[in-house]
């Protein structure tokens, strides 16, 4: 595929770990373990392809309401992942960032994340954004508060508030909106993920569970994306031409 048709930013809702395990009569934990392996593979594939930004939805704000032992297993898994993967991330010139409430996470994980962020901030390859304890509505509320404070202090007037200002007040500030959103395991919903940023994103819902998602599935989603006609509200150019000249 020509480089200009590649998505610049891919966002993924990595869903279906539990169902994958359930179908194999395994505990949900096993699905999460396999899921982490897939996320490693997909990150490398994106780096190899020259994708610039990859956002992985790893843990939502709402996921805290799962059973205690599932949540603590996920935190342990995340902690191990950061130990192993941050070294790999740095070695391969990947820039690491997170979006979501850092302070909700266990303190040891917070430290690892801060260290990873510092260590990799000058890297120039793929940027990996991990969404952890993330809620898009909460992120938007935070942005509203930031802007309201600036109005209150007289730095800007309320008439000056514009879309760019809102974008710049989100945790994804400076990062282009996703071009392609992939959700695995066949659910047709956004589950409080990047509600502002996905306004014009192409959505690709795949039936596979995340632990079965391979590099080939990624390539297939990119291919589907490449064949989409992104109109951003304009009329389809071919149809418009026929109507004017025909
Ligand atoms: C995604 O898989 C992982 C997280 C949300 C942490 P799920 O755990 O949601 O798996 P299903 O949807 O129950 O199959
Ligand atoms: C979305 O998956 C969150 C992540 C993939 C981390 P969920 O499994 O939590 O979403 P719902 O509950 O099916 O909407
Ligand atoms: Mg799920």
Coordinates of N, CA, C and O and ligand atoms in Angstrom, one line a residue, residues 12-16 19 57-60 62-63 66 131 183 187 189-191, ligand 2:
X12 N -7.1 1.3 18.8 CA -7.7 0.0 18.9 C -8.4 -0.3 20.3 O -7.8 0.0 21.3
X13 N -9.6 -0.7 20.2 CA -10.3 -1.2 21.4 C -10.1 -2.7 21.5 O -10.7 -3.5 20.7
X14 N -9.2 -3.1 22.3 CA -8.8 -4.5 22.4 C -9.8 -5.3 23.2 O -9.6 -5.4 24.4
X15 N -10.8 -5.8 22.6 CA -11.9 -6.4 23.3 C -12.0 -7.9 23.0 O -11.6 -8.4 22.0
X16 N -12.5 -8.7 24.0 CA -12.8 -10.1 23.8 C -11.9 -11.1 24.5 O -12.0 -12.3 24.3
X19 N -14.1 -13.6 26.6 CA -14.9 -14.6 25.8 C -13.9 -15.6 25.1 O -14.2 -16.8 25.0
X57 N -6.5 0.9 23.8 CA -7.4 1.0 25.0 C -7.2 -0.3 25.8 O -7.6 -1.4 25.5
X58 N -6.5 -0.1 26.9 CA -6.1 -1.2 27.7 C -6.9 -1.4 29.0 O -7.2 -2.5 29.5
X59 N -7.4 -0.3 29.6 CA -8.2 -0.4 30.8 C -9.0 0.9 30.9 O -8.5 2.0 31.0
X60 N -10.3 0.7 31.0 CA -11.2 1.9 31.0 C -11.5 2.3 32.5 O -11.3 1.4 33.4
X62 N -14.3 2.5 33.7 CA -15.4 1.6 34.1 C -14.9 0.2 34.4 O -15.6 -0.5 35.2
X63 N -13.7 -0.1 33.9 CA -13.2 -1.5 34.2 C -12.9 -1.7 35.7 O -12.7 -2.8 36.2
X66 N -15.0 -4.1 37.8 CA -14.9 -5.6 37.6 C -14.6 -6.3 38.9 O -14.1 -5.6 39.9
X131 N -4.1 3.8 26.8 CA -5.2 4.4 27.6 C -5.5 3.5 28.8 O -5.9 2.4 28.7
X183 N -12.1 -2.2 16.4 CA -12.6 -2.8 17.7 C -12.7 -4.3 17.4 O -13.4 -4.7 16.4
X187 N -18.3 -6.0 18.9 CA -19.2 -5.1 19.5 C -19.2 -3.7 18.8 O -18.2 -3.1 18.5
X189 N -19.8 -0.5 19.6 CA -19.9 0.6 20.5 C -18.5 1.2 20.8 O -17.5 0.5 20.6
X190 N -18.5 2.4 21.4 CA -17.2 3.1 21.6 C -16.8 3.0 23.1 O -15.6 3.2 23.4
X191 N -17.7 2.6 23.9 CA -17.3 2.3 25.3 C -16.5 3.5 25.9 O -15.4 3.2 26.6
Ligands
LIG2 C1 -13.6 -1.5 26.5 O1 -14.0 -2.8 26.6 C2 -12.4 -1.2 27.3 C3 -11.2 -1.9 26.9 C4 -11.0 -2.6 25.8 C5 -10.1 -1.6 27.7 P1 -15.1 -3.3 27.6 O2 -15.3 -4.8 27.5 O3 -14.8 -2.8 29.0 O4 -16.4 -2.5 27.1 P2 -17.9 -2.9 27.2 O5 -18.2 -3.1 28.7 O6 -18.2 -4.1 26.5 O7 -18.6 -1.7 26.6

